């Protein structure tokens, strides 16, 4: 059973990313959307929480916030809306950390 | 009737598109500029993200209001404080932000920097010297 | 929703006569809007209208009247960058009236 964990808030605003990344089981995936994408910036403190996690981020949300892909932490996968749908289909459950 | 000029400070602490705060704050700042007070704007915590360069909202169906920050100088808002600790924590430097300037009419429209990079302690002192604080 | 006809085309506006979508703007609708106010657009009017469109394109807002006056003064010269000149061109208020003809929303800070 795999789970897709969704985070849509900045990791500097609340602890959603911290909770999500520490509760994840092997085989789970993390998807950062909206303000959640700030967590994927390599030079930011919060990116340390992503270590060991399979992480995707929404490309349109990155572009809106002026974050270029070369600023992302290593291994982070950039997806579009179709990729979002694929992730939801691929995993058995979706957990939104609202 | 000479009214006393007050020191107004608008404090921005939210990222630009996740909530409506950033855009609402910007509108309030622009409207407030008509009252000819001594206005400053501060960006701290996630508010520093508002000034990020290269924003392109075409993929999320929202208005990109980042070009409007460059108009603040025209509205005679020339003191824009950006907190250093907030930038550092987020892995940002001033180079990641828009270069905001104002033009000094008295010096043949010379361009001057609007952004003042300050530490949290320095920002605290600036806040202490204000008459009215608005939080967004 | 109200609308304006110009040259056989229909343009949607809000209740105050500002264009609903600034991308639908063209010179014909500007001239018709001016006619409704008994105003004929001259080159001097167009200078201000074009300036406003460029300003909006760059900053995504319409300038307040004080900002407009100053910016016009810088771009078109001191003799034009004053309220007297701009009010003669746009008696209903330079920011409001000129923004309307330019197809922009009502300026921020205008009541």
Short mmCIF file of C-alpha atoms in Angstrom, two decimals:
data_model
loop_
_atom_site.label_atom_id
_atom_site.label_comp_id
_atom_site.label_asym_id
_atom_site.label_seq_id
_atom_site.Cartn_x
_atom_site.Cartn_y
_atom_site.Cartn_z
CA UNK A 1 0.00 0.00 0.00
CA UNK A 2 1.58 3.23 -1.09
CA UNK A 3 0.47 6.71 -0.19
CA UNK A 4 0.85 10.05 -1.94
CA UNK A 5 1.45 12.82 0.58
CA UNK A 6 0.37 16.29 -0.54
CA UNK A 7 1.77 19.47 1.01
CA UNK A 8 0.51 22.88 -0.15
CA UNK A 9 1.88 25.23 2.50
CA UNK A 10 5.30 26.82 2.89
CA UNK A 11 7.52 24.84 5.29
CA UNK A 12 8.52 28.17 6.84
CA UNK A 13 4.92 28.96 7.72
CA UNK A 14 3.87 25.76 9.53
CA UNK A 15 5.08 22.22 10.22
CA UNK A 16 3.08 20.34 7.56
CA UNK A 17 6.15 19.38 5.54
CA UNK A 18 7.99 18.30 8.65
CA UNK A 19 5.09 16.07 9.73
CA UNK A 20 4.54 14.63 6.27
CA UNK A 21 8.18 13.85 5.54
CA UNK A 22 8.77 12.22 8.92
CA UNK A 23 5.64 10.07 8.85
CA UNK A 24 6.19 8.73 5.32
CA UNK A 25 6.67 4.97 4.89
CA UNK A 26 8.91 3.23 2.36
CA UNK A 27 7.25 3.36 -1.07
CA UNK A 28 5.30 6.55 -0.26
CA UNK A 29 5.72 9.65 -2.37
CA UNK A 30 5.61 13.34 -1.56
CA UNK A 31 4.10 15.95 -3.87
CA UNK A 32 4.64 19.66 -3.19
CA UNK A 33 2.09 22.06 -4.67
CA UNK A 34 1.18 25.77 -4.31
CA UNK A 35 3.26 27.35 -1.50
CA UNK A 36 4.51 23.87 -0.66
CA UNK A 37 7.00 24.12 -3.55
CA UNK A 38 9.19 26.46 -1.50
CA UNK A 39 10.24 23.35 0.45
CA UNK A 40 12.04 21.97 -2.61
CA UNK A 41 14.57 24.81 -2.94
CA UNK A 42 17.99 23.30 -2.32
CA UNK A 43 19.53 26.34 -0.63
CA UNK A 44 16.60 26.67 1.79
CA UNK A 45 16.82 25.16 5.28
CA UNK A 46 13.64 23.12 4.79
CA UNK A 47 15.08 21.02 1.95
CA UNK A 48 16.91 18.91 4.56
CA UNK A 49 13.52 17.40 5.46
CA UNK A 50 13.25 15.88 1.99
CA UNK A 51 16.22 13.59 2.44
CA UNK A 52 15.33 9.99 1.66
CA UNK A 53 11.88 10.92 0.29
CA UNK A 54 10.67 10.51 -3.29
CA UNK A 55 9.64 14.08 -4.10
CA UNK A 56 7.74 15.72 -6.96
CA UNK A 57 6.83 19.40 -7.36
CA UNK A 58 4.28 21.14 -9.56
CA UNK A 59 6.07 23.00 -12.37
CA UNK A 60 3.41 25.70 -12.87
CA UNK A 61 3.56 26.54 -9.14
CA UNK A 62 7.37 26.82 -9.32
CA UNK A 63 7.17 29.15 -12.34
CA UNK A 64 4.55 31.37 -10.68
CA UNK A 65 6.90 31.86 -7.74
CA UNK A 66 9.97 32.57 -9.85
CA UNK A 67 11.82 29.38 -8.85
CA UNK A 68 13.91 27.94 -11.68
CA UNK A 69 14.45 24.19 -11.79
CA UNK A 70 18.22 24.51 -11.24
CA UNK A 71 17.45 25.82 -7.73
CA UNK A 72 15.78 22.58 -6.65
CA UNK A 73 17.19 19.94 -4.31
CA UNK A 74 18.80 16.94 -6.03
CA UNK A 75 16.43 14.24 -7.20
CA UNK A 76 13.30 16.40 -7.09
CA UNK A 77 11.01 15.55 -9.99
CA UNK A 78 9.15 18.42 -11.72
CA UNK A 79 5.69 17.50 -13.01
CA UNK A 80 2.67 19.17 -14.63
CA UNK A 81 -1.08 18.68 -14.06
CA UNK A 82 -1.07 15.38 -16.00
CA UNK A 83 1.77 14.16 -13.82
CA UNK A 84 -0.34 15.03 -10.76
CA UNK A 85 -3.13 12.79 -12.05
CA UNK A 86 -0.65 9.98 -12.76
CA UNK A 87 0.71 10.18 -9.20
CA UNK A 88 -2.79 10.00 -7.75
CA UNK A 89 -3.55 6.96 -9.92
CA UNK A 90 -0.27 5.23 -9.15
CA UNK A 91 -0.61 5.43 -5.36
CA UNK A 92 -3.31 3.62 -3.40
CA UNK A 93 -4.22 6.58 -1.22
CA UNK A 94 -3.77 10.33 -1.09
CA UNK A 95 -3.11 12.09 2.19
CA UNK A 96 -3.42 15.89 2.08
CA UNK A 97 -1.60 17.63 4.90
CA UNK A 98 -3.85 20.71 5.00
CA UNK B 1 -4.69 72.89 7.38
CA UNK B 2 -1.35 71.36 8.14
CA UNK B 3 -1.85 67.84 9.36
CA UNK B 4 0.89 65.99 11.08
CA UNK B 5 2.64 63.41 8.90
CA UNK B 6 2.57 59.97 10.43
CA UNK B 7 4.98 57.10 9.89
CA UNK B 8 3.09 54.21 8.32
CA UNK B 9 4.64 50.77 8.04
CA UNK B 10 3.16 47.89 6.07
CA UNK B 11 4.52 44.50 7.15
CA UNK B 12 4.33 41.65 4.61
CA UNK B 13 4.82 38.13 5.96
CA UNK B 14 3.00 35.90 3.45
CA UNK B 15 4.04 34.26 0.17
CA UNK B 16 2.42 35.80 -2.93
CA UNK B 17 -0.05 33.31 -4.44
CA UNK B 18 -1.06 30.83 -1.73
CA UNK B 19 -3.28 33.45 -0.08
CA UNK B 20 -4.73 36.80 -1.14
CA UNK B 21 -2.80 38.76 1.55
CA UNK B 22 0.13 39.86 -0.63
CA UNK B 23 -2.01 41.35 -3.39
CA UNK B 24 -4.41 42.96 -0.91
CA UNK B 25 -1.48 44.50 0.94
CA UNK B 26 -0.08 45.90 -2.29
CA UNK B 27 -3.42 47.51 -3.14
CA UNK B 28 -3.72 49.00 0.34
CA UNK B 29 -0.19 50.39 0.10
CA UNK B 30 -0.93 52.01 -3.27
CA UNK B 31 -4.24 53.48 -2.08
CA UNK B 32 -2.63 54.66 1.16
CA UNK B 33 0.08 56.44 -0.83
CA UNK B 34 -2.50 59.07 -1.80
CA UNK B 35 -2.61 60.29 1.82
CA UNK B 36 0.98 61.52 1.59
CA UNK B 37 2.20 59.99 4.81
CA UNK B 38 5.72 58.76 5.51
CA UNK B 39 5.32 55.21 4.22
CA UNK B 40 7.67 52.23 4.61
CA UNK B 41 7.12 48.64 3.55
CA UNK B 42 8.77 45.63 5.17
CA UNK B 43 9.14 42.10 3.80
CA UNK B 44 9.95 39.36 6.29
CA UNK B 45 9.28 35.62 6.80
CA UNK B 46 7.52 34.24 3.70
CA UNK B 47 6.80 37.83 2.64
CA UNK B 48 10.28 38.00 1.09
CA UNK B 49 9.03 35.61 -1.61
CA UNK B 50 6.76 38.38 -2.94
CA UNK B 51 9.78 40.18 -4.38
CA UNK B 52 11.25 37.13 -6.16
CA UNK B 53 12.38 37.80 -9.73
CA UNK B 54 11.07 35.92 -12.76
CA UNK B 55 7.53 35.10 -11.58
CA UNK B 56 5.39 33.62 -14.36
CA UNK B 57 1.82 32.79 -13.37
CA UNK B 58 0.60 31.76 -16.82
CA UNK B 59 0.39 28.13 -15.68
CA UNK B 60 -1.75 28.73 -12.58
CA UNK B 61 -4.40 31.11 -13.92
CA UNK B 62 -3.69 33.96 -11.50
CA UNK B 63 -2.71 37.57 -12.10
CA UNK B 64 1.06 38.08 -11.88
CA UNK B 65 1.25 41.18 -9.72
CA UNK B 66 5.01 41.12 -9.22
CA UNK B 67 5.56 43.89 -11.85
CA UNK B 68 3.50 46.22 -9.65
CA UNK B 69 6.22 46.33 -6.96
CA UNK B 70 8.37 48.25 -9.46
CA UNK B 71 5.72 51.02 -9.44
CA UNK B 72 6.13 51.67 -5.70
CA UNK B 73 8.83 54.23 -6.44
CA UNK B 74 6.40 56.21 -8.61
CA UNK B 75 4.02 56.27 -5.65
CA UNK B 76 6.86 57.81 -3.61
CA UNK B 77 7.38 54.70 -1.55
CA UNK B 78 11.14 54.63 -1.33
CA UNK B 79 11.84 52.72 1.89
CA UNK B 80 11.50 49.00 1.38
CA UNK B 81 12.99 46.89 4.17
CA UNK B 82 13.91 43.27 3.51
CA UNK B 83 14.91 41.13 6.45
CA UNK B 84 18.22 39.34 6.09
CA UNK B 85 17.49 36.34 8.33
CA UNK B 86 14.31 35.54 6.38
CA UNK B 87 16.24 35.53 3.10
CA UNK B 88 19.02 33.35 4.50
CA UNK B 89 16.70 30.76 5.99
CA UNK B 90 15.04 30.38 2.57
CA UNK B 91 18.33 30.17 0.68
CA UNK B 92 17.76 33.51 -1.03
CA UNK B 93 20.01 36.51 -1.61
CA UNK B 94 19.21 40.02 -2.81
CA UNK B 95 20.14 38.83 -6.32
CA UNK B 96 17.07 36.58 -6.31
CA UNK B 97 14.84 39.61 -5.75
CA UNK B 98 13.69 42.35 -8.10
CA UNK B 99 15.92 45.40 -8.16
CA UNK B 100 13.55 48.13 -6.97
CA UNK B 101 14.44 51.77 -7.46
CA UNK B 102 12.89 55.22 -7.17
CA UNK B 103 13.70 58.27 -9.22
CA UNK B 104 14.72 61.42 -7.41
CA UNK B 105 13.03 64.32 -9.22
CA UNK B 106 15.29 66.81 -7.41
CA UNK B 107 18.40 65.16 -8.82
CA UNK B 108 17.36 64.98 -12.47
CA UNK B 109 15.48 61.69 -11.94
CA UNK B 110 18.55 59.87 -10.64
CA UNK B 111 17.71 56.23 -9.86
CA UNK B 112 18.20 55.25 -6.24
CA UNK B 113 17.81 51.86 -4.57
CA UNK B 114 14.61 51.37 -2.60
CA UNK B 115 15.50 48.08 -0.92
CA UNK B 116 17.30 48.22 2.41
CA UNK B 117 18.61 44.90 3.64
CA UNK B 118 18.29 44.84 7.43
CA UNK B 119 18.83 42.32 10.20
CA UNK B 120 15.94 41.33 12.44
CA UNK B 121 17.37 43.53 15.21
CA UNK B 122 17.61 46.50 12.86
CA UNK B 123 14.08 45.89 11.60
CA UNK B 124 12.93 45.83 15.21
CA UNK B 125 14.35 49.32 15.68
CA UNK B 126 12.63 50.53 12.51
CA UNK B 127 9.30 49.12 13.75
CA UNK B 128 9.76 50.81 17.10
CA UNK B 129 10.02 54.16 15.37
CA UNK B 130 6.71 53.87 13.47
CA UNK B 131 3.37 55.44 14.38
CA UNK B 132 1.06 52.95 12.66
CA UNK B 133 1.71 49.32 11.71
CA UNK B 134 -0.36 47.38 9.19
CA UNK B 135 0.05 43.60 9.06
CA UNK B 136 -0.53 41.32 6.11
CA UNK C 1 -23.11 43.94 -17.68
CA UNK C 2 -23.43 46.97 -20.00
CA UNK C 3 -21.89 47.34 -23.41
CA UNK C 4 -20.75 49.88 -26.00
CA UNK C 5 -21.01 49.63 -29.78
CA UNK C 6 -18.17 50.90 -31.96
CA UNK C 7 -17.69 50.28 -35.66
CA UNK C 8 -20.11 47.36 -35.64
CA UNK C 9 -18.41 45.64 -32.70
CA UNK C 10 -19.78 45.19 -29.19
CA UNK C 11 -17.56 45.84 -26.16
CA UNK C 12 -18.61 44.71 -22.69
CA UNK C 13 -18.20 47.29 -19.93
CA UNK C 14 -18.91 47.55 -16.22
CA UNK C 15 -21.64 49.79 -14.81
CA UNK C 16 -19.36 52.83 -14.89
CA UNK C 17 -18.39 52.31 -18.51
CA UNK C 18 -14.91 50.81 -17.99
CA UNK C 19 -14.07 47.97 -20.37
CA UNK C 20 -14.66 44.54 -18.85
CA UNK C 21 -11.60 43.10 -20.63
CA UNK C 22 -8.73 45.40 -21.47
CA UNK C 23 -7.64 43.08 -24.27
CA UNK C 24 -10.78 43.96 -26.24
CA UNK C 25 -9.68 47.64 -26.41
CA UNK C 26 -9.02 49.41 -29.69
CA UNK C 27 -8.93 53.01 -30.91
CA UNK C 28 -12.52 52.85 -32.15
CA UNK C 29 -13.97 52.07 -28.75
CA UNK C 30 -11.82 54.79 -27.18
CA UNK C 31 -13.27 57.36 -29.60
CA UNK C 32 -16.83 56.18 -28.96
CA UNK C 33 -16.32 56.37 -25.17
CA UNK C 34 -15.03 59.92 -25.61
CA UNK C 35 -18.04 60.86 -27.77
CA UNK C 36 -20.39 59.69 -25.03
CA UNK C 37 -18.68 62.27 -22.77
CA UNK C 38 -18.86 64.96 -25.53
CA UNK C 39 -15.12 64.84 -25.92
CA UNK C 40 -13.20 64.60 -29.17
CA UNK C 41 -9.85 62.88 -28.94
CA UNK C 42 -6.89 64.93 -30.19
CA UNK C 43 -3.22 63.99 -30.44
CA UNK C 44 -2.75 65.42 -26.94
CA UNK C 45 -5.40 63.06 -25.59
CA UNK C 46 -3.84 60.11 -27.39
CA UNK C 47 -0.44 60.94 -25.88
CA UNK C 48 -1.90 60.44 -22.41
CA UNK C 49 -3.99 57.41 -23.38
CA UNK C 50 -1.01 55.67 -24.96
CA UNK C 51 1.11 56.55 -21.96
CA UNK C 52 -1.46 54.90 -19.65
CA UNK C 53 -1.60 51.76 -21.74
CA UNK C 54 2.18 51.46 -21.66
CA UNK C 55 2.19 52.09 -17.90
CA UNK C 56 -0.36 49.35 -17.33
CA UNK C 57 1.51 46.95 -19.58
CA UNK C 58 4.66 47.45 -17.53
CA UNK C 59 3.27 47.62 -13.97
CA UNK C 60 -0.13 45.89 -14.20
CA UNK C 61 -1.87 48.81 -12.49
CA UNK C 62 -3.25 52.18 -13.50
CA UNK C 63 -1.36 55.04 -11.84
CA UNK C 64 -3.06 57.34 -9.31
CA UNK C 65 -3.50 60.89 -10.59
CA UNK C 66 -0.52 62.25 -8.67
CA UNK C 67 1.68 59.51 -10.11
CA UNK C 68 0.31 60.09 -13.60
CA UNK C 69 1.00 63.82 -13.45
CA UNK C 70 4.56 63.31 -12.35
CA UNK C 71 5.26 60.59 -14.89
CA UNK C 72 3.76 62.59 -17.75
CA UNK C 73 5.96 65.51 -16.71
CA UNK C 74 8.98 63.31 -16.94
CA UNK C 75 8.06 61.73 -20.25
CA UNK C 76 6.34 64.56 -22.15
CA UNK C 77 7.78 67.64 -20.46
CA UNK C 78 6.96 69.95 -17.55
CA UNK C 79 4.38 71.93 -19.53
CA UNK C 80 2.25 68.77 -19.72
CA UNK C 81 3.06 67.31 -16.32
CA UNK C 82 0.64 69.47 -14.35
CA UNK C 83 -2.97 69.09 -13.27
CA UNK C 84 -4.16 72.15 -15.20
CA UNK C 85 -3.06 70.71 -18.54
CA UNK C 86 -4.39 67.24 -17.76
CA UNK C 87 -7.73 68.51 -16.41
CA UNK C 88 -8.21 70.58 -19.56
CA UNK C 89 -7.84 67.43 -21.62
CA UNK C 90 -9.86 65.24 -19.26
CA UNK C 91 -12.28 67.41 -17.27
CA UNK C 92 -13.82 64.41 -15.44
CA UNK C 93 -10.43 63.74 -13.86
CA UNK C 94 -7.33 62.72 -15.79
CA UNK C 95 -6.78 59.37 -14.12
CA UNK C 96 -10.40 58.23 -14.21
CA UNK C 97 -11.43 59.51 -17.62
CA UNK C 98 -8.20 58.79 -19.47
CA UNK C 99 -7.99 55.31 -17.94
CA UNK C 100 -11.50 54.63 -19.17
CA UNK C 101 -10.63 55.61 -22.75
CA UNK C 102 -7.44 53.57 -22.49
CA UNK C 103 -9.50 50.50 -21.62
CA UNK C 104 -7.94 50.14 -18.16
CA UNK C 105 -9.72 49.40 -14.91
CA UNK C 106 -10.49 52.34 -12.65
CA UNK C 107 -7.20 53.46 -11.09
CA UNK C 108 -6.23 52.04 -7.72
CA UNK C 109 -6.96 54.63 -5.07
CA UNK C 110 -9.72 56.34 -7.02
CA UNK C 111 -13.03 56.72 -5.20
#
